[in-house]
Coordinates of C-alpha atoms in Angstrom, one line a residue:
M1 CA 88.2 58.7 127.2
N2 CA 86.9 60.9 130.0
S3 CA 88.0 60.1 133.6
V4 CA 86.6 60.6 137.1
S5 CA 88.6 60.5 140.4
L6 CA 87.3 58.6 143.4
S7 CA 88.8 57.5 146.7
G8 CA 88.6 54.3 148.5
S9 CA 90.1 52.5 151.5
L10 CA 91.6 49.0 151.8
R11 CA 89.5 46.4 153.5
E12 CA 91.0 45.1 156.7
N13 CA 88.7 42.1 156.9
V14 CA 87.2 40.2 154.0
G15 CA 84.1 38.1 154.3
K16 CA 80.3 38.3 154.3
K17 CA 80.0 39.7 157.8
D18 CA 82.4 42.5 157.0
A19 CA 80.7 43.2 153.7
K20 CA 77.3 43.5 155.4
A21 CA 78.8 45.9 158.0
L22 CA 80.2 48.1 155.2
R23 CA 76.9 48.2 153.4
R24 CA 75.1 49.2 156.6
N25 CA 77.5 52.2 156.8
G26 CA 76.8 53.3 153.2
Q27 CA 80.0 51.7 151.8
V28 CA 80.3 49.3 148.9
P29 CA 82.9 46.5 148.9
C30 CA 84.9 46.5 145.7
I31 CA 87.8 44.7 144.0
I32 CA 90.4 45.8 141.4
Y33 CA 92.1 43.1 139.4
G34 CA 94.2 42.7 136.3
N35 CA 97.2 40.9 134.8
D36 CA 99.6 43.6 136.0
I37 CA 98.6 43.8 139.7
E38 CA 97.6 41.8 142.7
Q39 CA 93.9 42.0 143.6
V40 CA 93.1 45.1 145.6
K41 CA 90.1 44.6 147.9
F42 CA 88.7 47.9 149.1
F43 CA 85.5 49.9 149.8
T44 CA 84.2 53.2 148.6
D45 CA 81.2 55.4 149.4
A46 CA 78.0 54.2 147.8
R47 CA 77.3 57.8 146.7
S48 CA 80.4 57.7 144.5
F49 CA 78.6 55.4 142.0
K50 CA 76.3 58.3 141.0
K51 CA 79.3 59.7 139.1
I52 CA 79.9 56.5 137.1
L53 CA 76.5 54.9 136.7
Y54 CA 74.2 57.7 135.7
T55 CA 76.1 58.6 132.5
P56 CA 76.0 57.0 129.1
E57 CA 79.8 57.4 128.7
T58 CA 82.4 54.7 129.5
L59 CA 84.8 56.3 132.0
I60 CA 88.3 55.7 133.3
I61 CA 87.9 55.7 137.1
D62 CA 91.0 56.8 139.0
F63 CA 90.8 55.3 142.5
E64 CA 93.1 56.8 145.1
I65 CA 93.6 54.1 147.8
N66 CA 96.0 54.6 150.6
G67 CA 98.0 57.1 148.7
K68 CA 98.2 55.0 145.5
V69 CA 96.2 55.7 142.3
Y70 CA 94.8 52.9 140.3
H71 CA 93.5 53.5 136.7
T72 CA 90.4 51.3 136.2
I73 CA 87.2 50.7 134.3
L74 CA 84.0 49.3 135.7
Q75 CA 83.9 45.6 134.8
D76 CA 80.9 44.3 136.7
I77 CA 78.4 45.5 139.3
Q78 CA 75.9 43.7 141.5
Y79 CA 72.7 45.2 142.8
H80 CA 70.4 44.3 145.7
P81 CA 67.5 42.3 144.2
V82 CA 64.9 44.4 146.2
T83 CA 66.3 47.9 146.7
D84 CA 68.5 48.1 143.5
E85 CA 71.3 49.5 145.7
V86 CA 74.9 48.7 144.6
I87 CA 76.2 45.9 146.8
H88 CA 79.5 45.0 145.0
A89 CA 81.6 46.2 142.1
D90 CA 84.5 44.8 140.1
F91 CA 87.0 47.1 138.4
L92 CA 89.6 46.2 135.8
Y93 CA 93.1 47.7 136.2
V94 CA 94.2 49.4 133.0
N95 CA 97.5 50.8 131.8
E96 CA 98.9 52.4 128.6
E97 CA 100.8 49.3 127.5
N98 CA 98.0 46.7 127.2
P99 CA 94.9 46.9 125.1
I100 CA 91.5 46.7 126.9
T101 CA 88.0 45.7 125.9
V102 CA 85.3 48.3 126.6
T103 CA 81.8 49.2 125.5
L104 CA 81.4 52.6 124.0
P105 CA 78.2 54.6 123.4
V106 CA 77.1 55.3 119.8
R107 CA 76.2 58.8 118.8
T108 CA 74.9 60.3 115.5
Q109 CA 75.7 63.7 114.0
G110 CA 74.3 65.7 111.1
T111 CA 70.9 66.0 109.4
C112 CA 69.7 62.7 107.9
P113 CA 68.2 63.1 104.4
G114 CA 66.1 60.0 104.8
V115 CA 64.5 61.4 107.9
M116 CA 63.8 64.7 106.1
R117 CA 61.9 62.8 103.5
G118 CA 59.7 61.2 106.2
G119 CA 61.7 58.2 107.1
R120 CA 62.3 56.9 110.6
M121 CA 65.9 56.5 111.9
N122 CA 66.5 53.5 114.1
M123 CA 69.5 53.0 116.4
N124 CA 70.0 49.3 116.3
L125 CA 73.1 49.4 118.5
S126 CA 73.3 52.1 121.2
K127 CA 76.7 50.7 122.2
L128 CA 79.6 49.0 120.6
K129 CA 82.1 46.6 122.1
V130 CA 85.6 47.6 121.0
R131 CA 89.2 46.8 121.9
G132 CA 92.2 49.1 121.9
Y133 CA 94.8 51.0 123.9
V134 CA 93.3 53.3 126.5
N135 CA 94.9 56.4 125.0
D136 CA 93.4 55.6 121.6
L137 CA 89.8 55.0 122.8
P138 CA 87.3 57.8 122.0
D139 CA 84.6 58.9 124.4
N140 CA 82.0 57.6 122.0
I141 CA 81.5 56.2 118.5
M142 CA 80.3 59.2 116.4
I143 CA 78.4 58.3 113.2
D144 CA 77.8 60.8 110.4
V145 CA 74.3 60.4 109.0
T146 CA 74.3 63.2 106.5
K147 CA 74.3 60.8 103.5
L148 CA 71.9 58.2 104.9
Q149 CA 68.9 58.0 102.6
M150 CA 65.5 56.2 103.0
N151 CA 65.9 52.4 103.3
Q152 CA 69.6 52.7 103.7
A153 CA 71.8 51.5 106.6
I154 CA 75.2 52.0 108.1
K155 CA 76.9 48.7 109.2
V156 CA 79.9 48.1 111.4
K157 CA 82.1 47.6 108.3
D158 CA 81.1 51.1 107.1
L159 CA 82.6 52.8 110.2
D160 CA 85.8 54.6 109.8
L161 CA 87.6 53.9 113.1
E162 CA 91.3 54.2 113.6
K163 CA 93.4 52.3 116.1
I164 CA 90.5 50.4 117.6
T165 CA 88.9 47.1 116.7
V166 CA 85.2 46.6 116.8
L167 CA 84.2 43.3 118.4
V168 CA 80.9 43.0 116.5
P169 CA 80.3 41.2 113.2
A170 CA 81.1 43.4 110.2
N171 CA 77.6 43.1 108.7
T172 CA 75.8 44.2 111.8
I173 CA 73.5 47.2 111.2
V174 CA 74.3 50.1 113.6
V175 CA 71.7 52.6 112.3
D176 CA 69.2 52.6 109.4
V177 CA 66.4 54.7 108.0
R178 CA 63.1 53.0 107.2
A179 CA 60.1 54.3 105.3
P180 CA 56.9 54.7 107.4
R181 CA 54.5 51.7 107.2
N182 CA 51.8 53.7 105.5
A183 CA 54.2 55.1 102.9
A184 CA 55.5 51.6 102.2
A185 CA 51.9 50.3 101.8
E186 CA 51.1 53.2 99.4
E187 CA 54.2 52.5 97.4
T188 CA 53.3 48.8 97.1
T189 CA 49.7 49.7 96.0
E190 CA 51.1 52.1 93.4
E191 CA 53.4 49.5 92.0
A192 CA 50.5 47.0 91.8
T193 CA 48.4 49.5 90.0
E194 CA 51.1 50.3 87.4
E195 CA 51.6 46.5 86.7
A196 CA 47.9 46.1 86.2
K197 CA 47.7 48.8 83.5

């Protein structure tokens, strides 16, 4: 997985009054938690979130806080109901020894024969929830569509993924190719005509 480095500072005071003061100064109150560490309550520059929010990738975020680096992933984020500004964020501490659960973007590669014949490819899942060790997690789930014909689908059980577990039912369709509606109607009419002869 790709990573990004950010910096933060420990919060001296915790509470609504302190949180409001931080937000007025362009800072976002945050917390890091996990089974391996005590909670770390800190704040970081609101502009930092541009690096981690405006990307389809799931990132490892390395926070340097008071000289110590914490490897994390974004777990939850809260927005202001009117301005949509980030007002709080939760980060999960990760290490190499324990598996984590993340959501990875789904990508396709190759030329799809079904689309070349006039079909329409549908991405039913743009992201997949998976579990694995951080060093085994890819940047994204890449799906080869070079054998996907008209009215065929690729399901979760068809994915060839090593060292990670997909936390989605095996029969869930990830991507499929459907015939255009007019083509399907024409095909039905042709079949009816053949039967009538």
